[in-house]
Short mmCIF file of C-alpha atoms and ligand atoms in Angstrom, two decimals:
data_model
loop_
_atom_site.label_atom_id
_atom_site.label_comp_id
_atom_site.label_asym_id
_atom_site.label_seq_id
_atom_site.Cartn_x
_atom_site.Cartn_y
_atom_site.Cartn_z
CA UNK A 1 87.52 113.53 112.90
CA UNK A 2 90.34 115.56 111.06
CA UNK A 3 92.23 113.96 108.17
CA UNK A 4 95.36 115.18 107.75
CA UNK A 5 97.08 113.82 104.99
CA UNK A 6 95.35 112.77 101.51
CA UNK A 7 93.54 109.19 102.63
CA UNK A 8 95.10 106.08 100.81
CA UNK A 9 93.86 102.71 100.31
CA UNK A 10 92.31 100.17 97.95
CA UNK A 11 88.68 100.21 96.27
CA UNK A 12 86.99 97.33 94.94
CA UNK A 13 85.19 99.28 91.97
CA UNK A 14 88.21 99.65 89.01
CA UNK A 15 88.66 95.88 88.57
CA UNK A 16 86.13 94.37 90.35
CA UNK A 17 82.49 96.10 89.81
CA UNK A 18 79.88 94.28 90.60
CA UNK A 19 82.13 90.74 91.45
CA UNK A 20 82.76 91.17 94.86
CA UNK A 21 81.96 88.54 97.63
CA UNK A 22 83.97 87.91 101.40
CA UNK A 23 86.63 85.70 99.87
CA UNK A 24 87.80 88.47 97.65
CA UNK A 25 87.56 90.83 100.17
CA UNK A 26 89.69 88.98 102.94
CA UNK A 27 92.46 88.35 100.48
CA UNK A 28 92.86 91.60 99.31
CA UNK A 29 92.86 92.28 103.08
CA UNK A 30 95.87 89.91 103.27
CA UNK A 31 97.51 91.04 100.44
CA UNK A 32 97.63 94.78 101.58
CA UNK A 33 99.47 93.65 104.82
CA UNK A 34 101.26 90.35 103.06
CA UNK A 35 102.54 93.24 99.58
CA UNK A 36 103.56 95.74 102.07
CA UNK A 37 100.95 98.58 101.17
CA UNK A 38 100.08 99.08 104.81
CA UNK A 39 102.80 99.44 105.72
CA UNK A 40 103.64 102.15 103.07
CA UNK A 41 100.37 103.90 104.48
CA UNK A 42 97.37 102.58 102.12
CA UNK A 43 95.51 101.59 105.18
CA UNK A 44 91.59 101.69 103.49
CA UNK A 45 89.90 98.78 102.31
CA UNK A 46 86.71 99.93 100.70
CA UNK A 47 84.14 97.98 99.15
CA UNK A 48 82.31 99.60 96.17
CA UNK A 49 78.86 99.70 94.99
CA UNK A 50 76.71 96.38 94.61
CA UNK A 51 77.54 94.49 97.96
CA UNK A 52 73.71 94.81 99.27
CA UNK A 53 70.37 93.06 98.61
CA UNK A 54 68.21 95.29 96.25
CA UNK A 55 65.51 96.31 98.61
CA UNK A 56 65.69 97.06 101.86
CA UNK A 57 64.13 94.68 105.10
CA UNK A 58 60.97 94.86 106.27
CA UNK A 59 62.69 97.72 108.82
CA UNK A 60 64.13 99.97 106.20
CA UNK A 61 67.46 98.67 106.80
CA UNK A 62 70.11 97.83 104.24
CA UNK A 63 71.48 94.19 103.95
CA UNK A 64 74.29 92.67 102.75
CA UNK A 65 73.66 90.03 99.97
CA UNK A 66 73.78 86.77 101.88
CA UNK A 67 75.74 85.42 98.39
CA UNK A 68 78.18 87.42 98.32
CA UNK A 69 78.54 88.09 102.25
CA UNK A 70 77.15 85.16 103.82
CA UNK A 71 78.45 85.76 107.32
CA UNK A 72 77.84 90.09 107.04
CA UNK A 73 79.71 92.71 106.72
CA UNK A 74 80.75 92.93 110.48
CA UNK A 75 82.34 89.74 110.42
CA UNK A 76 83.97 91.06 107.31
CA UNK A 77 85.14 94.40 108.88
CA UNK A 78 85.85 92.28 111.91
CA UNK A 79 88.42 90.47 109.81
CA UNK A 80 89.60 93.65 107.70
CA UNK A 81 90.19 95.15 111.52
CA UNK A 82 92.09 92.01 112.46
CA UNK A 83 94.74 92.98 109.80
CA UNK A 84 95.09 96.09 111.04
CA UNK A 85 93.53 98.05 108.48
CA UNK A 86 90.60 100.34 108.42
CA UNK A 87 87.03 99.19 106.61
CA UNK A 88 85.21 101.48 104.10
CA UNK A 89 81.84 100.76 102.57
CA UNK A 90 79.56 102.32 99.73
CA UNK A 91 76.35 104.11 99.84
CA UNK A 92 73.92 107.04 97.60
CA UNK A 93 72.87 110.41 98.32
CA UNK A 94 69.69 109.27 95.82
CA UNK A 95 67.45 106.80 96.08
CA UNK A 96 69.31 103.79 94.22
CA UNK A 97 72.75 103.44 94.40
CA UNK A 98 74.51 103.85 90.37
CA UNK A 99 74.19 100.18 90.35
CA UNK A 100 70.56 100.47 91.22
CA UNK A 101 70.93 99.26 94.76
CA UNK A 102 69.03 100.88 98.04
CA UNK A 103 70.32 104.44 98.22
CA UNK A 104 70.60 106.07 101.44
CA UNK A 105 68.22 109.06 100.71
CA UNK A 106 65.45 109.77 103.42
CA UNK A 107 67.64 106.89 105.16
CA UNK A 108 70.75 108.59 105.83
CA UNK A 109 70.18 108.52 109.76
CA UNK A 110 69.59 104.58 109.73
CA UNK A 111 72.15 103.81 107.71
CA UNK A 112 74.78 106.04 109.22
CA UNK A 113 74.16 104.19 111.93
CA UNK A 114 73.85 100.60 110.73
CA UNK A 115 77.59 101.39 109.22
CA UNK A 116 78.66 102.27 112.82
CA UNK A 117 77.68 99.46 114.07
CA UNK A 118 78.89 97.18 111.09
CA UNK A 119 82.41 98.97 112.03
CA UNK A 120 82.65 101.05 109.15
CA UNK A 121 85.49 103.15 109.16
CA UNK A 122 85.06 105.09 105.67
CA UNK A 123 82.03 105.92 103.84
CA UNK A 124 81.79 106.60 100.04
CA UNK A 125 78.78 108.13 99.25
CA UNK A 126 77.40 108.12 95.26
CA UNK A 127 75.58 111.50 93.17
CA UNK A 128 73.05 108.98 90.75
CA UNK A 129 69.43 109.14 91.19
CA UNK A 130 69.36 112.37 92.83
CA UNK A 131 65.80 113.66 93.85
CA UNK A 132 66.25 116.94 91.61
CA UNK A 133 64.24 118.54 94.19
CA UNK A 134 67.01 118.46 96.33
CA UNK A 135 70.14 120.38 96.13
CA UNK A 136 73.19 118.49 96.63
CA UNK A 137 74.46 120.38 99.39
CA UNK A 138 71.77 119.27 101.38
CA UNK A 139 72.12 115.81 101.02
CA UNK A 140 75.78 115.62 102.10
CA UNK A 141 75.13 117.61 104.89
CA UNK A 142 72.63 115.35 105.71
CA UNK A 143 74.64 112.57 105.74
CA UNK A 144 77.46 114.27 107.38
CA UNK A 145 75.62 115.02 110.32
CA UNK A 146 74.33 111.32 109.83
CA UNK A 147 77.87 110.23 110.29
CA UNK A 148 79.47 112.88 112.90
CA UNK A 149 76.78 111.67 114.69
CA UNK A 150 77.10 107.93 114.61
CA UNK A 151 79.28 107.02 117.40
CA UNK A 152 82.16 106.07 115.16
CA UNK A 153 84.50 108.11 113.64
CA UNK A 154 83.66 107.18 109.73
CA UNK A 155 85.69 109.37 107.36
CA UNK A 156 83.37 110.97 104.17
CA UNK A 157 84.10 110.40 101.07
CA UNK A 158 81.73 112.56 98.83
CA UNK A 159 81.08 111.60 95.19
CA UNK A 160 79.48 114.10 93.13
CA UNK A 161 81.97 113.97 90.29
CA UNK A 162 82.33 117.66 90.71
CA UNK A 163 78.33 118.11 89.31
CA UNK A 164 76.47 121.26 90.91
CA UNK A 165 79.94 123.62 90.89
CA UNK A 166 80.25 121.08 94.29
CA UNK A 167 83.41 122.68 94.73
CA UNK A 168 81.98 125.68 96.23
CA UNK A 169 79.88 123.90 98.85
CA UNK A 170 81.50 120.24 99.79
CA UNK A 171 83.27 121.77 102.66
CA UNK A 172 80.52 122.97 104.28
CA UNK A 173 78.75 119.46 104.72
CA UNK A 174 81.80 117.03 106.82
CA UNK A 175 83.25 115.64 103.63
CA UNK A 176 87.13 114.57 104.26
CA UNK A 177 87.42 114.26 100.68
CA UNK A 178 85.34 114.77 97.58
CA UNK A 179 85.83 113.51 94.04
CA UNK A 180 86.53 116.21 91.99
CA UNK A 181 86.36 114.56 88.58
CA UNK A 182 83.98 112.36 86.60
CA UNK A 183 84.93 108.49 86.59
CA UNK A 184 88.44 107.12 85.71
CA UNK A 185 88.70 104.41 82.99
CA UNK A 186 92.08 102.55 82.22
CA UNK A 187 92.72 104.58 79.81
CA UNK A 188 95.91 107.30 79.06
CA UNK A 189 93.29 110.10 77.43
CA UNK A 190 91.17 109.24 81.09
CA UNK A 191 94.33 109.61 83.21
CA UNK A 192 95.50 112.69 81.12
CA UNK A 193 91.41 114.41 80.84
CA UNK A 194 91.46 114.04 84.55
CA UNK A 195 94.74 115.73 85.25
CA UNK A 196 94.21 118.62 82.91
CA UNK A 197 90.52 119.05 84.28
CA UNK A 198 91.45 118.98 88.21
CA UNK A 199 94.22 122.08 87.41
CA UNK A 200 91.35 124.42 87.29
CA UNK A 201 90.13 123.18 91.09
CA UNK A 202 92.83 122.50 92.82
CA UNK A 203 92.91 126.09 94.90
CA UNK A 204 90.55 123.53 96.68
CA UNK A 205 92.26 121.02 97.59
CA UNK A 206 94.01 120.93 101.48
CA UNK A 207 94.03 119.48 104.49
CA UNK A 208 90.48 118.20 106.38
CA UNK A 209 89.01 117.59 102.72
CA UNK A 210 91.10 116.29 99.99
CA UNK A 211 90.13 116.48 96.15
CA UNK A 212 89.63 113.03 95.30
CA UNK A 213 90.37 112.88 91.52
CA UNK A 214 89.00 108.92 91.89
CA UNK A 215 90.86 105.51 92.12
CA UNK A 216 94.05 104.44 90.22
CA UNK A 217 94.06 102.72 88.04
CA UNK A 218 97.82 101.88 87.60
CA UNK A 219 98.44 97.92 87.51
CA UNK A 220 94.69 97.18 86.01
CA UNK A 221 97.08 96.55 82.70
CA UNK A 222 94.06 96.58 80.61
CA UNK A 223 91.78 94.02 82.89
CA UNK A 224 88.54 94.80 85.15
CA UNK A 225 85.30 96.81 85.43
CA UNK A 226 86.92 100.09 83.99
CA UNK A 227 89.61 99.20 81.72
CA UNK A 228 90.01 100.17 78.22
CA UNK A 229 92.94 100.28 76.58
CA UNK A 230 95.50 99.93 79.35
CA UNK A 231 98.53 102.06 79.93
CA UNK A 232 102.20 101.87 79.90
CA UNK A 233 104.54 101.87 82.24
CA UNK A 234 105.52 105.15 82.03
CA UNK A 235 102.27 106.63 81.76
CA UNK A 236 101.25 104.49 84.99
CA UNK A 237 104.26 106.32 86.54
CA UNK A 238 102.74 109.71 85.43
CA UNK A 239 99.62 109.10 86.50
CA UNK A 240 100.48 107.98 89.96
CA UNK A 241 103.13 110.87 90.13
CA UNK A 242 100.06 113.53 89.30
CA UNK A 243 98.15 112.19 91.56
CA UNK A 244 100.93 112.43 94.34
CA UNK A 245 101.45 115.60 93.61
CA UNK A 246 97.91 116.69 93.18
CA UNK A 247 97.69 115.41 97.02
CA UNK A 248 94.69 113.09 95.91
CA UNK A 249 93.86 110.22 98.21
CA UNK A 250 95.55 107.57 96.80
CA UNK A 251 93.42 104.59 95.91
CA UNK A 252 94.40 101.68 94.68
CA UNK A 253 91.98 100.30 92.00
CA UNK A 254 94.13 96.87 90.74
CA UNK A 255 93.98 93.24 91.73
CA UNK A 256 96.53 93.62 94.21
CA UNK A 257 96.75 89.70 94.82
CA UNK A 258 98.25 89.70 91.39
CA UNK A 259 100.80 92.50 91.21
CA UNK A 260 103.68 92.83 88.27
CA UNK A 261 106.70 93.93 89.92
CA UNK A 262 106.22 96.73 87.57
CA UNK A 263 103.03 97.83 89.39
CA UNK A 264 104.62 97.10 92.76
CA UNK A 265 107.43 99.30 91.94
CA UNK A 266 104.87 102.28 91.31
CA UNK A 267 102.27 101.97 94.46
CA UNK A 268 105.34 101.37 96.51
CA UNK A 269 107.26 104.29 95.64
CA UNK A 270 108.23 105.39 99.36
CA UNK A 271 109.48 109.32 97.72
CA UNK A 272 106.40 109.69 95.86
CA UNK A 273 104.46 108.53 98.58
CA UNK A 274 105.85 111.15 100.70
CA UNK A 275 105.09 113.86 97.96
CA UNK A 276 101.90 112.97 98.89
CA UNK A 277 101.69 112.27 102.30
CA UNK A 278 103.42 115.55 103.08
CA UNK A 279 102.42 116.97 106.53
CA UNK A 280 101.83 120.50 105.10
CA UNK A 281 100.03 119.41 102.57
CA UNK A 282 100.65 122.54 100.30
CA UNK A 283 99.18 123.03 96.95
CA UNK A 284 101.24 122.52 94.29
CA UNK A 285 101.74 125.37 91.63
CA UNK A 286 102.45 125.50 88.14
CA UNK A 287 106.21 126.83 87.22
CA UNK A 288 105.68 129.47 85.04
CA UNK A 289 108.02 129.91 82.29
CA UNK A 290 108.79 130.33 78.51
CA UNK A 291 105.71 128.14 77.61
CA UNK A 292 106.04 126.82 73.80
CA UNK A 293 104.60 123.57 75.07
CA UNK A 294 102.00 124.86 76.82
CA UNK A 295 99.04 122.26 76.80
CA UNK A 296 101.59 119.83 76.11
CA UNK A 297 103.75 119.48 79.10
CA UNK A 298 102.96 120.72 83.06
CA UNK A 299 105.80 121.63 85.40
CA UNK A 300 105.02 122.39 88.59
CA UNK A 301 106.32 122.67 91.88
CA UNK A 302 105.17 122.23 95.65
CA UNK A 303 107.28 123.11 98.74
CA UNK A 304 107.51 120.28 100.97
CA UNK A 305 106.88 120.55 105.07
CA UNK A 306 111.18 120.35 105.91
CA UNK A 307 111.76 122.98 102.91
CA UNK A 308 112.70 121.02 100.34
CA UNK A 309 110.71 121.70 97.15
CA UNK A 310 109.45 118.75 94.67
CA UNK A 311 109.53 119.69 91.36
CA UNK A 312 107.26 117.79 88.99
CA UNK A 313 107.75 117.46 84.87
CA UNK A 314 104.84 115.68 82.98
CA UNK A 315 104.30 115.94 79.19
CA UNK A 316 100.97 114.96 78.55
CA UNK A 317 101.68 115.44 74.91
CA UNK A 318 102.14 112.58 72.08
CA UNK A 319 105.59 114.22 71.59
CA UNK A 320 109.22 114.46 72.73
CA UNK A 321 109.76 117.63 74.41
CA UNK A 322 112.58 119.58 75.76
CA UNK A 323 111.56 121.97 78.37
CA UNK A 324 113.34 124.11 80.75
CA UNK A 325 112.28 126.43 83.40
CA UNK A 326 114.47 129.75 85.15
CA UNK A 327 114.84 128.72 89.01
CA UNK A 328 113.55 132.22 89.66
CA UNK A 329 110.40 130.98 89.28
CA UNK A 330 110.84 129.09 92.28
CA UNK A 331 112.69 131.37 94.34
CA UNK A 332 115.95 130.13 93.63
CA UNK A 333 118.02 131.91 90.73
CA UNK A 334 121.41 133.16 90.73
CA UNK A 335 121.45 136.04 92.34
CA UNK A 336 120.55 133.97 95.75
CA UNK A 337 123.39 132.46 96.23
CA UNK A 338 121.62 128.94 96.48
CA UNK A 339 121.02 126.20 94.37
CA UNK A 340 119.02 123.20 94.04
CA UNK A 341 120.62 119.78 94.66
CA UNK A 342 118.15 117.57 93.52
CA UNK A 343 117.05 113.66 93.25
CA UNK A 344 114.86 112.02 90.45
CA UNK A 345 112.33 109.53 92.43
CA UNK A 346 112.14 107.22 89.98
CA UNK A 347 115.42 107.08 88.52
CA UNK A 348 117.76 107.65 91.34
CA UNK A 349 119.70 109.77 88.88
CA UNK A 350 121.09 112.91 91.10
CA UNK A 351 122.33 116.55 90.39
CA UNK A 352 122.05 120.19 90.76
CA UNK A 353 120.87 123.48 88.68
CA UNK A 354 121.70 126.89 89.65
CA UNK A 355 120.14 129.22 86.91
CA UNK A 356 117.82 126.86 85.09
CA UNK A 357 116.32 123.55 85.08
CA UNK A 358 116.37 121.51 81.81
CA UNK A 359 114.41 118.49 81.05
CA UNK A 360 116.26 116.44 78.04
CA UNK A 361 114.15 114.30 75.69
CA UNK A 362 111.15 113.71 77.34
CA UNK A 363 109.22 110.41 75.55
CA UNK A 364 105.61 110.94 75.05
CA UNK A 365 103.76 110.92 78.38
CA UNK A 366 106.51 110.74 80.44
CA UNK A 367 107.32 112.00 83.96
CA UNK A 368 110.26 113.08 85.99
CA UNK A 369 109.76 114.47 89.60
CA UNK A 370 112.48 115.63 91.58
CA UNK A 371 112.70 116.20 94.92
CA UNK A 372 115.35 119.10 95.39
CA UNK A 373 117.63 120.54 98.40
CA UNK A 374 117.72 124.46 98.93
CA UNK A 375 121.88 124.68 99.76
CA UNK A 376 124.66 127.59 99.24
CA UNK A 377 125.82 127.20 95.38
C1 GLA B 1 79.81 105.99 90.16
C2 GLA B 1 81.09 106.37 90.89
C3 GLA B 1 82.12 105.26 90.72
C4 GLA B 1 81.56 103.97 91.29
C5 GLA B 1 80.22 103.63 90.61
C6 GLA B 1 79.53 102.46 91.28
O1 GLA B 1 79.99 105.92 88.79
O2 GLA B 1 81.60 107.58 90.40
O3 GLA B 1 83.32 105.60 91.38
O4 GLA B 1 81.38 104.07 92.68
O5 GLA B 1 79.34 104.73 90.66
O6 GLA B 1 78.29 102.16 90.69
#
């Protein structure tokens, strides 16, 4: 199984936790098709931690709490199928799950293959109660053979938080995508710790295994499992745009049977979505320039598959700024002959620069990206 563009869906943990059962489950299912986010490409519905029974069956296999699931998970996946989306479940490279539930360790063959059977299209696969006997390289590869293995293509979703330098090793063991980060909260310091941590690892980010810098939390407006404080609207905008930009899967972590146009207006951006989803999948890179407000506010830049390049603006700061950068540090610049014709993504507002890009009066943890035309000036 290759993966080709940064995975997108919606994960039960952010709001939800622990409360999950089959009714939630099948509505979300219905409201990803009914709120168009299938459509727009979020085609994952993956249930978190805490759906099984806490010990295993007399044949060491997991089981789904007959509470919360009373009809299984294959009549669930069956139904999440029927909506024409794809099914992702939750398992532990340690013995207990972080919500001290069966982990799959010294079960990773069984279980690889119950979740084949169950239909599972996605598996996200927990760090806690590691056997520190064991490096962690070996138990993702163990589970990626597990799964490459399995008779079903199930896409890996590692989650090591980054622990044990796992950038170095997480390609070698299947993973499609691997979180890179420790846990979001809904929170702007979260959203803005996250961003600032994932610039030192993102060399290893690409296509076939995505860093995952976790769920979004845009929309959770303060309410579920991991909020905090809550964010704003712009910094929900930031947050999704870094994440777009940062080509991280894209999961949705909100109520999403209870959207705020606000929120739908975000997760449905089609132009940031396509930063994203971008075929080429090319890093970004940071726009180097005069840098007074370095630490304060990122600019960066990734060139886009049909050679259009999307510039991105975010001050993380708790101040206005005014920054600017010299197109040559893009490859444009005067002496080309070409400038930049260029469209904000969330604004609409259009223009063009030719020498220099300037960013006017940019609020406190604020955003603009642009997506901009290479055409004779
Ligand atoms: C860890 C993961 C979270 C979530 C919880 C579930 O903290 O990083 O994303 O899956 O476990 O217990």
């Amino acid at each position: 199984m290759i993966v080709k563009t940064p995975p997108m869906g919606w994960n039960s943990w952010n709001t939800f936790g622990p409360n999950i059962n089959d009714e939630l489950i099948r509505t979300t299912a219905d409201a990803m098709v009914e709120n168009g986010l299938l459509e727009a490409g979020y085609n994952y519905l993956v249930i978190d931690d805490c759906w099984s029974l806490r010990e295993r069956d007399e044949n060491g296999k997991l089981v789904a709490d007959p509470v919360k699931f009373p009809h299984g998970m294959k009549d669930v996946a069956d139904y999440v199928h029927s909506k024409g989306l794809k099914f992702g479940m939750y398992s532990c490279a340690g013995t207990r799950t972080c919500a001290d539930y069966p982990g799959s360790f010294d079960h990773e063959y069984v279980d690889a293959k119950t979740f084949a059977e169950w239909g599972v299209d996605f598996l996200k696969y927990d760090y806690c109660f590691r056997p520190n006997y064991v490096p962690g390289h070996l138990l993702y590869k163990k589970m990626g053979n597990a799964l490459a293995n399995s008779g079903r293509d199930i896409l890996f979703s590692a989650c090591s938080w980054g622990a044990h330098e796992t950038h170095k090793w997480i390609k070698t063991t299947g993973a499609h995508m691997w979180r890179s980060t420790g846990d979001i909260n809904d929170s702007w310091a979260s959203i803005r710790d996250l961003a600032k941590h994932q610039l030192n690892i993102w060399d290893y980010n690409g296509a076939g295994c995505f860093n995952d810098m976790d769920m979004l939390v845009v929309g959770m407006n303060g309410k579920g499992n991991v909020a905090v404080t809550g964010c704003t609207y712009e910094e929900y905008k930031s947050h999704f745009s870094i994440w777009a930009f940062l080509n991280s899967p894209l999961m949705i972590g909100c109520d999403i049977r209870n959207m705020t146009e606000e929120t739908r207006s975000i997760l449905l951006n089609k132009d940031i979505i396509a930063i994203n989803q971008d075929p080429a999948c090319r890093q970004a890179y940071i726009i180097e320039g005069d840098n007074w407000w370095a630490g304060r506010v990122y600019m960066m830049a990734k060139r886009l598959n049909d050679g259009d390049i999307a510039i991105g603006v975010f001050n993380l700061g708790d101040n206005d700024e005014w920054p600017n950068f010299q197109l040559d540090s893009i490859g444009l610049g005067y002496a080309t002959g070409k400038k930049l014709v260029w469209r904000e993504l969330w604004t609409g507002e259009t223009g063009e620069s030719v020498d220099v890009m300037r960013f006017h009066g940019m609020a406190p943890h604020s955003c603009r990206v642009y997506r901009g035309k290479i055409v004779d000036a």
